[in-house]
Amino acid sequence: VNRPGLTVRHRAGYHAAGPVPPPRNASPLGALVAPISPKADLHLRLSAIPFFTNGSSMQLLTTIEVDLGALPAATAEGLVRDELQFAVFAVDLKKKKVTRSVGRRILVDWPAEHRANAGAERFLVQTVLTVPPGAYQLRASTTSRTPEKSGSVYLQVDVPSSDNRPLSL
């Protein structure tokens, strides 16, 4: 908008039918992935690669990348300490419901001197979800105990059929 006298107003999201109902599961990680838009207090990236068949299903290797720049200062021992909790939910886009999920808790002791190195402000955690072929939205959430921050990130992924055709990425 480049005309004088005009004002642009916007918001991060909108839901015409009113507020989104709370998730059935009362876990904090599940609540982070309930809204239409992800939460960005803790910066995350998510990637997924189908890598192995298991009968008629495919295993997805998911990688969550957490920006550790928000973690607290180092302790007297020179370590940055935190407890991170992760969850990945596979929402079947056809059924419109969560069909698989996996979660983990990790204690991080990060040497403070590594924070100065390029790219060292990232922490990766990988986990595997086994899902049948189809279209999914992966929803990952993470909470950090020490700075009390949380975030979520969403990713669309098509899981190919595990028939005898070659798999290409």
CSV table of N, CA and C in Angstrom, one decimal:
chain,number,residue,atom,x,y,z
A,1,VAL,N,0.9,-1.2,0.0
A,1,VAL,CA,0.0,0.0,0.0
A,1,VAL,C,0.9,1.2,0.0
A,2,ASN,N,0.7,2.0,-1.0
A,2,ASN,CA,1.6,3.2,-1.1
A,2,ASN,C,0.8,4.5,-1.3
A,3,ARG,N,-0.5,4.5,-1.0
A,3,ARG,CA,-1.3,5.7,-1.0
A,3,ARG,C,-1.4,6.4,0.3
A,4,PRO,N,-1.2,7.7,0.4
A,4,PRO,CA,-1.3,8.4,1.7
A,4,PRO,C,-2.7,8.2,2.3
A,5,GLY,N,-2.7,8.1,3.6
A,5,GLY,CA,-4.0,8.0,4.4
A,5,GLY,C,-4.5,6.6,4.6
A,6,LEU,N,-3.9,5.6,4.0
A,6,LEU,CA,-4.3,4.3,4.2
A,6,LEU,C,-3.6,3.6,5.3
A,7,THR,N,-4.2,2.7,6.1
A,7,THR,CA,-3.6,2.0,7.1
A,7,THR,C,-3.8,0.5,6.9
A,8,VAL,N,-2.8,-0.3,7.0
A,8,VAL,CA,-2.9,-1.7,6.8
A,8,VAL,C,-2.9,-2.4,8.2
A,9,ARG,N,-3.9,-3.2,8.4
A,9,ARG,CA,-4.0,-4.0,9.7
A,9,ARG,C,-4.0,-5.5,9.3
A,10,HIS,N,-3.4,-6.3,10.1
A,10,HIS,CA,-3.3,-7.7,9.8
A,10,HIS,C,-3.2,-8.5,11.1
A,11,ARG,N,-3.4,-9.8,11.0
A,11,ARG,CA,-3.2,-10.7,12.1
A,11,ARG,C,-2.6,-12.0,11.7
A,12,ALA,N,-2.0,-12.7,12.6
A,12,ALA,CA,-1.3,-13.9,12.2
A,12,ALA,C,-2.2,-15.0,11.7
A,13,GLY,N,-3.5,-15.0,12.1
A,13,GLY,CA,-4.4,-16.1,11.7
A,13,GLY,C,-5.9,-15.7,11.9
A,14,TYR,N,-6.8,-16.4,11.3
A,14,TYR,CA,-8.2,-16.1,11.5
A,14,TYR,C,-9.0,-17.4,11.3
A,15,HIS,N,-10.0,-17.6,12.1
A,15,HIS,CA,-10.8,-18.8,12.1
A,15,HIS,C,-12.3,-18.3,12.1
A,16,ALA,N,-13.0,-18.4,11.0
A,16,ALA,CA,-14.3,-17.8,10.8
A,16,ALA,C,-15.3,-18.4,11.7
A,17,ALA,N,-15.2,-19.7,12.1
A,17,ALA,CA,-16.2,-20.3,13.0
A,17,ALA,C,-15.9,-20.1,14.5
A,18,GLY,N,-15.1,-19.2,14.8
A,18,GLY,CA,-14.9,-18.9,16.3
A,18,GLY,C,-13.6,-19.6,16.7
A,19,PRO,N,-13.4,-19.6,18.0
A,19,PRO,CA,-12.1,-20.2,18.5
A,19,PRO,C,-12.1,-21.7,18.2
A,20,VAL,N,-10.9,-22.2,18.0
A,20,VAL,CA,-10.7,-23.6,17.8
A,20,VAL,C,-10.9,-24.4,19.1
A,21,PRO,N,-11.7,-25.5,19.1
A,21,PRO,CA,-11.9,-26.2,20.3
A,21,PRO,C,-10.6,-26.8,20.9
A,22,PRO,N,-10.4,-26.9,22.2
A,22,PRO,CA,-9.2,-27.5,22.7
A,22,PRO,C,-9.0,-28.9,22.3
A,23,PRO,N,-7.8,-29.4,22.2
A,23,PRO,CA,-7.6,-30.8,21.8
A,23,PRO,C,-8.1,-31.7,22.8
A,24,ARG,N,-8.5,-32.9,22.4
A,24,ARG,CA,-8.9,-33.9,23.4
A,24,ARG,C,-7.8,-34.3,24.3
A,25,ASN,N,-6.6,-34.3,23.9
A,25,ASN,CA,-5.5,-34.7,24.7
A,25,ASN,C,-5.0,-33.5,25.4
A,26,ALA,N,-4.9,-33.6,26.7
A,26,ALA,CA,-4.6,-32.4,27.5
A,26,ALA,C,-3.1,-32.2,27.6
A,27,SER,N,-2.2,-32.9,26.9
A,27,SER,CA,-0.8,-32.7,27.0
A,27,SER,C,-0.4,-31.3,26.4
A,28,PRO,N,0.6,-30.7,27.0
A,28,PRO,CA,1.1,-29.4,26.5
A,28,PRO,C,1.6,-29.5,25.1
A,29,LEU,N,2.2,-30.6,24.7
A,29,LEU,CA,2.7,-30.8,23.3
A,29,LEU,C,1.6,-30.9,22.4
A,30,GLY,N,0.5,-31.6,22.8
A,30,GLY,CA,-0.7,-31.8,21.9
A,30,GLY,C,-1.4,-30.4,21.7
A,31,ALA,N,-1.4,-29.6,22.8
A,31,ALA,CA,-2.1,-28.3,22.7
A,31,ALA,C,-1.4,-27.4,21.7
A,32,LEU,N,-0.1,-27.5,21.6
A,32,LEU,CA,0.7,-26.6,20.7
A,32,LEU,C,0.4,-26.9,19.2
A,33,VAL,N,-0.1,-28.1,18.9
A,33,VAL,CA,-0.3,-28.3,17.5
A,33,VAL,C,-1.8,-28.3,17.1
A,34,ALA,N,-2.7,-27.9,18.0
A,34,ALA,CA,-4.1,-27.8,17.8
A,34,ALA,C,-4.5,-26.6,16.9
A,35,PRO,N,-3.9,-25.4,17.1
A,35,PRO,CA,-4.4,-24.3,16.3
A,35,PRO,C,-4.1,-24.4,14.8
A,36,ILE,N,-4.7,-23.6,14.0
A,36,ILE,CA,-4.5,-23.6,12.5
A,36,ILE,C,-3.0,-23.2,12.2
A,37,SER,N,-2.6,-22.2,13.0
A,37,SER,CA,-1.2,-21.6,12.7
A,37,SER,C,-0.3,-22.1,13.8
A,38,PRO,N,1.0,-22.5,13.4
A,38,PRO,CA,2.0,-22.9,14.4
A,38,PRO,C,2.4,-21.8,15.4
A,39,LYS,N,2.9,-22.2,16.5
A,39,LYS,CA,3.4,-21.2,17.5
A,39,LYS,C,4.9,-21.0,17.3
A,40,ALA,N,5.3,-19.8,17.3
A,40,ALA,CA,6.7,-19.5,16.9
A,40,ALA,C,7.6,-18.9,18.0
A,41,ASP,N,7.2,-19.1,19.3
A,41,ASP,CA,8.1,-18.6,20.4
A,41,ASP,C,9.4,-19.3,20.4
A,42,LEU,N,9.5,-20.5,20.1
A,42,LEU,CA,10.7,-21.3,20.0
A,42,LEU,C,10.8,-21.7,18.5
A,43,HIS,N,11.9,-21.2,17.8
A,43,HIS,CA,12.0,-21.4,16.4
A,43,HIS,C,12.4,-22.8,16.1
A,44,LEU,N,11.6,-23.4,15.2
A,44,LEU,CA,11.8,-24.8,14.8
A,44,LEU,C,11.7,-25.0,13.3
A,45,ARG,N,12.4,-26.0,12.8
A,45,ARG,CA,12.2,-26.5,11.4
A,45,ARG,C,11.9,-28.0,11.5
A,46,LEU,N,11.2,-28.4,10.5
A,46,LEU,CA,10.8,-29.8,10.4
A,46,LEU,C,11.1,-30.4,9.0
A,47,SER,N,11.7,-31.6,8.9
A,47,SER,CA,11.8,-32.2,7.6
A,47,SER,C,11.5,-33.7,7.8
A,48,ALA,N,11.1,-34.4,6.8
A,48,ALA,CA,10.7,-35.8,6.8
A,48,ALA,C,11.1,-36.5,5.5
A,49,ILE,N,11.6,-37.7,5.7
A,49,ILE,CA,12.0,-38.5,4.5
A,49,ILE,C,11.4,-39.9,4.7
A,50,PRO,N,10.7,-40.4,3.7
A,50,PRO,CA,10.3,-41.8,3.7
A,50,PRO,C,11.5,-42.6,3.4
A,51,PHE,N,11.8,-43.6,4.3
A,51,PHE,CA,13.1,-44.3,4.1
A,51,PHE,C,13.0,-45.8,4.1
A,52,PHE,N,12.0,-46.4,4.6
A,52,PHE,CA,12.0,-47.8,4.7
A,52,PHE,C,10.6,-48.3,4.8
A,53,THR,N,10.3,-49.4,4.1
A,53,THR,CA,9.0,-50.0,4.2
A,53,THR,C,8.8,-51.0,5.3
A,54,ASN,N,7.6,-51.1,5.8
A,54,ASN,CA,7.3,-52.0,6.9
A,54,ASN,C,5.9,-52.6,6.5
A,55,GLY,N,6.0,-53.7,5.7
A,55,GLY,CA,4.7,-54.2,5.2
A,55,GLY,C,4.1,-53.3,4.2
A,56,SER,N,2.8,-52.9,4.5
A,56,SER,CA,2.2,-51.9,3.6
A,56,SER,C,2.4,-50.5,4.0
A,57,SER,N,3.1,-50.3,5.1
A,57,SER,CA,3.4,-48.9,5.6
A,57,SER,C,4.8,-48.5,5.3
A,58,MET,N,5.0,-47.2,5.5
A,58,MET,CA,6.3,-46.6,5.2
A,58,MET,C,6.8,-45.9,6.5
A,59,GLN,N,8.1,-46.0,6.8
A,59,GLN,CA,8.6,-45.3,7.9
A,59,GLN,C,9.1,-43.9,7.5
A,60,LEU,N,8.7,-42.9,8.2
A,60,LEU,CA,9.2,-41.5,7.9
A,60,LEU,C,10.2,-41.2,9.0
A,61,LEU,N,11.4,-40.8,8.5
A,61,LEU,CA,12.4,-40.3,9.4
A,61,LEU,C,12.2,-38.8,9.5
A,62,THR,N,11.8,-38.3,10.7
A,62,THR,CA,11.5,-36.9,10.9
A,62,THR,C,12.7,-36.2,11.7
A,63,THR,N,13.0,-35.0,11.3
A,63,THR,CA,14.1,-34.3,11.9
A,63,THR,C,13.5,-32.9,12.4
A,64,ILE,N,13.6,-32.7,13.7
A,64,ILE,CA,13.2,-31.4,14.2
A,64,ILE,C,14.5,-30.6,14.5
A,65,GLU,N,14.6,-29.4,14.0
A,65,GLU,CA,15.7,-28.6,14.2
A,65,GLU,C,15.3,-27.4,15.2
A,66,VAL,N,15.9,-27.3,16.3
A,66,VAL,CA,15.6,-26.3,17.3
A,66,VAL,C,16.7,-25.2,17.4
A,67,ASP,N,16.3,-24.0,17.3
A,67,ASP,CA,17.2,-22.9,17.4
A,67,ASP,C,17.5,-22.7,18.9
A,68,LEU,N,18.8,-22.9,19.3
A,68,LEU,CA,19.2,-22.9,20.7
A,68,LEU,C,19.6,-21.5,21.1
A,69,GLY,N,19.4,-20.5,20.3
A,69,GLY,CA,19.7,-19.1,20.6
A,69,GLY,C,18.9,-18.6,21.8
A,70,ALA,N,17.8,-19.2,22.1
A,70,ALA,CA,16.9,-18.7,23.2
A,70,ALA,C,17.3,-19.4,24.5
A,71,LEU,N,18.2,-20.3,24.5
A,71,LEU,CA,18.6,-21.0,25.7
A,71,LEU,C,19.3,-20.1,26.7
A,72,PRO,N,19.3,-20.4,28.0
A,72,PRO,CA,19.9,-19.5,29.0
A,72,PRO,C,21.4,-19.5,28.9
A,73,ALA,N,22.0,-18.6,29.7
A,73,ALA,CA,23.4,-18.5,29.8
A,73,ALA,C,24.0,-19.8,30.4
A,74,ALA,N,25.3,-19.9,30.3
A,74,ALA,CA,26.0,-21.1,30.7
A,74,ALA,C,26.1,-21.2,32.3
A,75,THR,N,26.1,-22.4,32.8
A,75,THR,CA,26.3,-22.6,34.2
A,75,THR,C,27.7,-22.4,34.6
A,76,ALA,N,28.0,-22.6,35.9
A,76,ALA,CA,29.4,-22.5,36.4
A,76,ALA,C,30.3,-23.5,35.7
A,77,GLU,N,29.8,-24.6,35.3
A,77,GLU,CA,30.6,-25.7,34.6
A,77,GLU,C,30.8,-25.3,33.1
A,78,GLY,N,30.3,-24.2,32.6
A,78,GLY,CA,30.4,-23.9,31.2
A,78,GLY,C,29.5,-24.6,30.3
A,79,LEU,N,28.4,-25.1,30.8
A,79,LEU,CA,27.4,-25.8,30.0
A,79,LEU,C,26.1,-25.0,30.0
A,80,VAL,N,25.4,-25.1,28.8
A,80,VAL,CA,24.1,-24.5,28.7
A,80,VAL,C,23.2,-25.7,28.9
A,81,ARG,N,22.3,-25.7,29.9
A,81,ARG,CA,21.5,-26.9,30.3
A,81,ARG,C,20.0,-26.5,30.0
A,82,ASP,N,19.3,-27.5,29.5
A,82,ASP,CA,17.9,-27.4,29.3
A,82,ASP,C,17.3,-28.8,29.2
A,83,GLU,N,16.0,-28.8,29.4
A,83,GLU,CA,15.2,-30.0,29.1
A,83,GLU,C,14.2,-29.7,28.0
A,84,LEU,N,14.3,-30.5,26.9
A,84,LEU,CA,13.5,-30.3,25.8
A,84,LEU,C,12.5,-31.5,25.6
A,85,GLN,N,11.3,-31.2,25.4
A,85,GLN,CA,10.3,-32.2,25.1
A,85,GLN,C,9.8,-32.0,23.7
A,86,PHE,N,9.7,-33.1,22.9
A,86,PHE,CA,9.3,-33.1,21.5
A,86,PHE,C,8.2,-34.1,21.3
A,87,ALA,N,7.3,-33.7,20.3
A,87,ALA,CA,6.3,-34.6,19.8
A,87,ALA,C,6.1,-34.4,18.4
A,88,VAL,N,5.8,-35.4,17.6
A,88,VAL,CA,5.5,-35.3,16.2
A,88,VAL,C,4.2,-36.1,16.0
A,89,PHE,N,3.2,-35.4,15.4
A,89,PHE,CA,1.9,-36.0,15.1
A,89,PHE,C,1.7,-36.1,13.6
A,90,ALA,N,1.2,-37.2,13.1
A,90,ALA,CA,0.9,-37.4,11.7
A,90,ALA,C,-0.6,-37.2,11.6
A,91,VAL,N,-1.1,-36.2,10.9
A,91,VAL,CA,-2.5,-35.9,10.7
A,91,VAL,C,-2.8,-36.4,9.3
A,92,ASP,N,-3.7,-37.5,9.2
A,92,ASP,CA,-4.1,-38.0,7.9
A,92,ASP,C,-5.1,-37.0,7.3
A,93,LEU,N,-4.7,-36.4,6.1
A,93,LEU,CA,-5.5,-35.3,5.5
A,93,LEU,C,-6.8,-35.8,5.0
A,94,LYS,N,-6.9,-37.1,4.7
A,94,LYS,CA,-8.2,-37.7,4.2
A,94,LYS,C,-9.2,-37.9,5.4
A,95,LYS,N,-8.7,-38.5,6.5
A,95,LYS,CA,-9.5,-38.7,7.6
A,95,LYS,C,-9.7,-37.5,8.5
A,96,LYS,N,-8.8,-36.5,8.4
A,96,LYS,CA,-8.7,-35.3,9.2
A,96,LYS,C,-8.6,-35.6,10.7
A,97,LYS,N,-7.7,-36.5,11.0
A,97,LYS,CA,-7.4,-36.8,12.4
A,97,LYS,C,-6.0,-37.3,12.6
A,98,VAL,N,-5.5,-37.3,13.8
A,98,VAL,CA,-4.1,-37.8,14.1
A,98,VAL,C,-4.2,-39.3,14.0
A,99,THR,N,-3.3,-39.9,13.2
A,99,THR,CA,-3.3,-41.3,13.1
A,99,THR,C,-2.0,-41.9,13.8
A,100,ARG,N,-1.0,-41.2,13.9
A,100,ARG,CA,0.2,-41.7,14.6
A,100,ARG,C,0.9,-40.5,15.3
A,101,SER,N,1.6,-40.8,16.4
A,101,SER,CA,2.3,-39.8,17.1
A,101,SER,C,3.5,-40.4,17.9
A,102,VAL,N,4.5,-39.6,18.1
A,102,VAL,CA,5.7,-40.1,18.9
A,102,VAL,C,6.2,-38.9,19.7
A,103,GLY,N,6.8,-39.2,20.8
A,103,GLY,CA,7.3,-38.1,21.6
A,103,GLY,C,8.6,-38.5,22.4
A,104,ARG,N,9.4,-37.5,22.8
A,104,ARG,CA,10.6,-37.8,23.5
A,104,ARG,C,10.9,-36.6,24.4
A,105,ARG,N,11.7,-36.9,25.4
A,105,ARG,CA,12.2,-35.9,26.3
A,105,ARG,C,13.8,-36.0,26.3
A,106,ILE,N,14.4,-34.9,26.2
A,106,ILE,CA,15.9,-34.9,26.0
A,106,ILE,C,16.5,-33.9,27.0
A,107,LEU,N,17.5,-34.3,27.7
A,107,LEU,CA,18.3,-33.3,28.5
A,107,LEU,C,19.5,-32.9,27.7
A,108,VAL,N,19.6,-31.5,27.6
A,108,VAL,CA,20.7,-31.0,26.7
A,108,VAL,C,21.8,-30.4,27.6
A,109,ASP,N,23.0,-30.8,27.5
A,109,ASP,CA,24.2,-30.1,28.1
A,109,ASP,C,25.0,-29.6,26.9
A,110,TRP,N,24.9,-28.3,26.6
A,110,TRP,CA,25.5,-27.7,25.4
A,110,TRP,C,26.8,-26.9,25.9
A,111,PRO,N,28.0,-27.3,25.4
A,111,PRO,CA,29.2,-26.5,25.8
A,111,PRO,C,29.0,-25.0,25.3
A,112,ALA,N,29.2,-24.1,26.3
A,112,ALA,CA,29.0,-22.7,25.9
A,112,ALA,C,29.9,-22.2,24.8
A,113,GLU,N,31.1,-22.7,24.8
A,113,GLU,CA,32.1,-22.2,23.8
A,113,GLU,C,31.6,-22.6,22.3
A,114,HIS,N,30.8,-23.6,22.2
A,114,HIS,CA,30.3,-24.0,20.9
A,114,HIS,C,29.3,-23.1,20.3
A,115,ARG,N,28.7,-22.2,21.2
A,115,ARG,CA,27.7,-21.3,20.8
A,115,ARG,C,28.2,-20.2,19.8
A,116,ALA,N,29.5,-20.0,19.9
A,116,ALA,CA,30.2,-19.0,19.1
A,116,ALA,C,30.5,-19.5,17.7
A,117,ASN,N,30.5,-20.8,17.5
A,117,ASN,CA,30.7,-21.4,16.2
A,117,ASN,C,29.5,-21.3,15.3
A,118,ALA,N,29.8,-21.0,14.0
A,118,ALA,CA,28.7,-20.9,13.0
A,118,ALA,C,27.9,-22.2,13.0
A,119,GLY,N,26.6,-22.0,13.0
A,119,GLY,CA,25.7,-23.2,13.0
A,119,GLY,C,25.5,-23.9,14.2
A,120,ALA,N,26.2,-23.6,15.3
A,120,ALA,CA,26.2,-24.3,16.5
A,120,ALA,C,24.9,-24.0,17.4
A,121,GLU,N,24.2,-23.0,17.0
A,121,GLU,CA,23.0,-22.7,17.7
A,121,GLU,C,21.8,-23.5,17.4
A,122,ARG,N,22.0,-24.7,16.7
A,122,ARG,CA,21.0,-25.6,16.3
A,122,ARG,C,21.1,-26.9,16.9
A,123,PHE,N,20.0,-27.5,17.3
A,123,PHE,CA,20.0,-28.8,17.9
A,123,PHE,C,19.0,-29.7,17.1
A,124,LEU,N,19.4,-30.9,16.6
A,124,LEU,CA,18.6,-31.7,15.8
A,124,LEU,C,18.2,-33.0,16.6
A,125,VAL,N,16.9,-33.3,16.5
A,125,VAL,CA,16.4,-34.6,17.1
A,125,VAL,C,15.7,-35.3,16.0
A,126,GLN,N,15.9,-36.6,15.9
A,126,GLN,CA,15.3,-37.4,14.9
A,126,GLN,C,14.4,-38.5,15.5
A,127,THR,N,13.3,-38.8,14.9
A,127,THR,CA,12.5,-39.9,15.3
A,127,THR,C,11.8,-40.5,14.1
A,128,VAL,N,11.2,-41.6,14.3
A,128,VAL,CA,10.6,-42.4,13.2
A,128,VAL,C,9.1,-42.6,13.5
A,129,LEU,N,8.3,-42.3,12.4
A,129,LEU,CA,6.8,-42.6,12.5
A,129,LEU,C,6.5,-43.6,11.4
A,130,THR,N,5.8,-44.6,11.6
A,130,THR,CA,5.3,-45.6,10.6
A,130,THR,C,3.9,-45.3,10.3
A,131,VAL,N,3.7,-44.9,9.0
A,131,VAL,CA,2.4,-44.6,8.5
A,131,VAL,C,2.1,-45.3,7.2
A,132,PRO,N,0.8,-45.5,6.9
A,132,PRO,CA,0.4,-46.1,5.6
A,132,PRO,C,0.5,-45.0,4.5
A,133,PRO,N,0.6,-45.4,3.3
A,133,PRO,CA,0.6,-44.4,2.2
A,133,PRO,C,-0.5,-43.4,2.3
A,134,GLY,N,-0.2,-42.2,1.9
A,134,GLY,CA,-1.3,-41.2,1.9
A,134,GLY,C,-0.7,-39.8,2.1
A,135,ALA,N,-1.6,-38.8,2.1
A,135,ALA,CA,-1.2,-37.4,2.3
A,135,ALA,C,-1.3,-37.1,3.8
A,136,TYR,N,-0.3,-36.5,4.4
A,136,TYR,CA,-0.3,-36.2,5.8
A,136,TYR,C,0.2,-34.7,6.0
A,137,GLN,N,-0.2,-34.2,7.2
A,137,GLN,CA,0.4,-33.0,7.7
A,137,GLN,C,1.1,-33.4,9.0
A,138,LEU,N,2.4,-33.3,9.0
A,138,LEU,CA,3.1,-33.6,10.2
A,138,LEU,C,3.1,-32.3,11.0
A,139,ARG,N,2.8,-32.4,12.3
A,139,ARG,CA,2.8,-31.3,13.2
A,139,ARG,C,3.7,-31.7,14.4
A,140,ALA,N,4.8,-30.9,14.5
A,140,ALA,CA,5.8,-31.1,15.6
A,140,ALA,C,5.7,-30.0,16.6
A,141,SER,N,5.9,-30.3,17.8
A,141,SER,CA,5.9,-29.3,18.9
A,141,SER,C,7.1,-29.6,19.8
A,142,THR,N,7.6,-28.5,20.4
A,142,THR,CA,8.7,-28.6,21.3
A,142,THR,C,8.5,-27.6,22.5
A,143,THR,N,8.8,-28.1,23.7
A,143,THR,CA,8.9,-27.2,24.8
A,143,THR,C,10.3,-27.2,25.4
A,144,SER,N,10.7,-26.0,25.9
A,144,SER,CA,12.0,-25.8,26.5
A,144,SER,C,11.7,-25.4,28.0
A,145,ARG,N,12.2,-26.2,28.9
A,145,ARG,CA,11.9,-25.9,30.3
A,145,ARG,C,12.6,-24.6,30.9
A,146,THR,N,13.9,-24.5,30.6
A,146,THR,CA,14.6,-23.4,31.2
A,146,THR,C,14.2,-22.0,30.8
A,147,PRO,N,14.1,-21.7,29.5
A,147,PRO,CA,13.5,-20.4,29.1
A,147,PRO,C,12.0,-20.4,29.1
A,148,GLU,N,11.4,-21.5,29.4
A,148,GLU,CA,9.9,-21.6,29.3
A,148,GLU,C,9.3,-21.1,28.0
A,149,LYS,N,9.9,-21.6,26.9
A,149,LYS,CA,9.4,-21.3,25.6
A,149,LYS,C,8.9,-22.6,24.9
A,150,SER,N,8.0,-22.4,24.0
A,150,SER,CA,7.5,-23.5,23.2
A,150,SER,C,7.3,-23.1,21.8
A,151,GLY,N,7.2,-24.1,20.9
A,151,GLY,CA,6.9,-23.8,19.5
A,151,GLY,C,6.3,-25.0,18.8
A,152,SER,N,5.8,-24.7,17.6
A,152,SER,CA,5.3,-25.8,16.8
A,152,SER,C,5.6,-25.5,15.3
A,153,VAL,N,5.6,-26.5,14.5
A,153,VAL,CA,5.8,-26.3,13.1
A,153,VAL,C,5.1,-27.4,12.3
A,154,TYR,N,4.6,-27.1,11.1
A,154,TYR,CA,3.8,-28.0,10.4
A,154,TYR,C,4.4,-28.3,9.0
A,155,LEU,N,4.2,-29.5,8.5
A,155,LEU,CA,4.8,-29.9,7.2
A,155,LEU,C,3.9,-30.8,6.5
A,156,GLN,N,3.6,-30.5,5.2
A,156,GLN,CA,2.8,-31.4,4.4
A,156,GLN,C,3.8,-32.5,3.8
A,157,VAL,N,3.3,-33.7,3.8
A,157,VAL,CA,4.2,-34.8,3.2
A,157,VAL,C,3.3,-35.8,2.6
A,158,ASP,N,3.7,-36.3,1.4
A,158,ASP,CA,3.0,-37.4,0.7
A,158,ASP,C,3.8,-38.7,0.9
A,159,VAL,N,3.2,-39.7,1.5
A,159,VAL,CA,3.9,-40.9,1.7
A,159,VAL,C,3.6,-41.9,0.6
A,160,PRO,N,4.6,-42.3,-0.2
A,160,PRO,CA,4.3,-43.1,-1.3
A,160,PRO,C,3.9,-44.5,-1.0
A,161,SER,N,3.3,-45.2,-1.9
A,161,SER,CA,3.0,-46.6,-1.7
A,161,SER,C,4.3,-47.4,-1.7
A,162,SER,N,4.3,-48.5,-0.9
A,162,SER,CA,5.5,-49.3,-0.8
A,162,SER,C,5.5,-50.5,-1.8
A,163,ASP,N,4.8,-50.3,-2.9
A,163,ASP,CA,4.8,-51.4,-3.9
A,163,ASP,C,6.2,-51.5,-4.5
A,164,ASN,N,6.4,-52.3,-5.5
A,164,ASN,CA,7.8,-52.6,-6.0
A,164,ASN,C,8.4,-51.6,-6.9
A,165,ARG,N,7.7,-50.4,-7.0
A,165,ARG,CA,8.3,-49.3,-7.8
A,165,ARG,C,9.5,-48.7,-7.1
A,166,PRO,N,10.5,-48.2,-7.8
A,166,PRO,CA,11.7,-47.6,-7.1
A,166,PRO,C,11.2,-46.3,-6.4
A,167,LEU,N,11.8,-46.0,-5.3
A,167,LEU,CA,11.5,-44.8,-4.5
A,167,LEU,C,12.4,-43.7,-4.9
A,168,SER,N,11.9,-42.5,-5.2
A,168,SER,CA,12.7,-41.4,-5.5
A,168,SER,C,12.3,-40.2,-4.7
A,169,LEU,N,13.3,-39.4,-4.3
A,169,LEU,CA,13.0,-38.3,-3.4
A,169,LEU,C,13.3,-37.0,-4.2
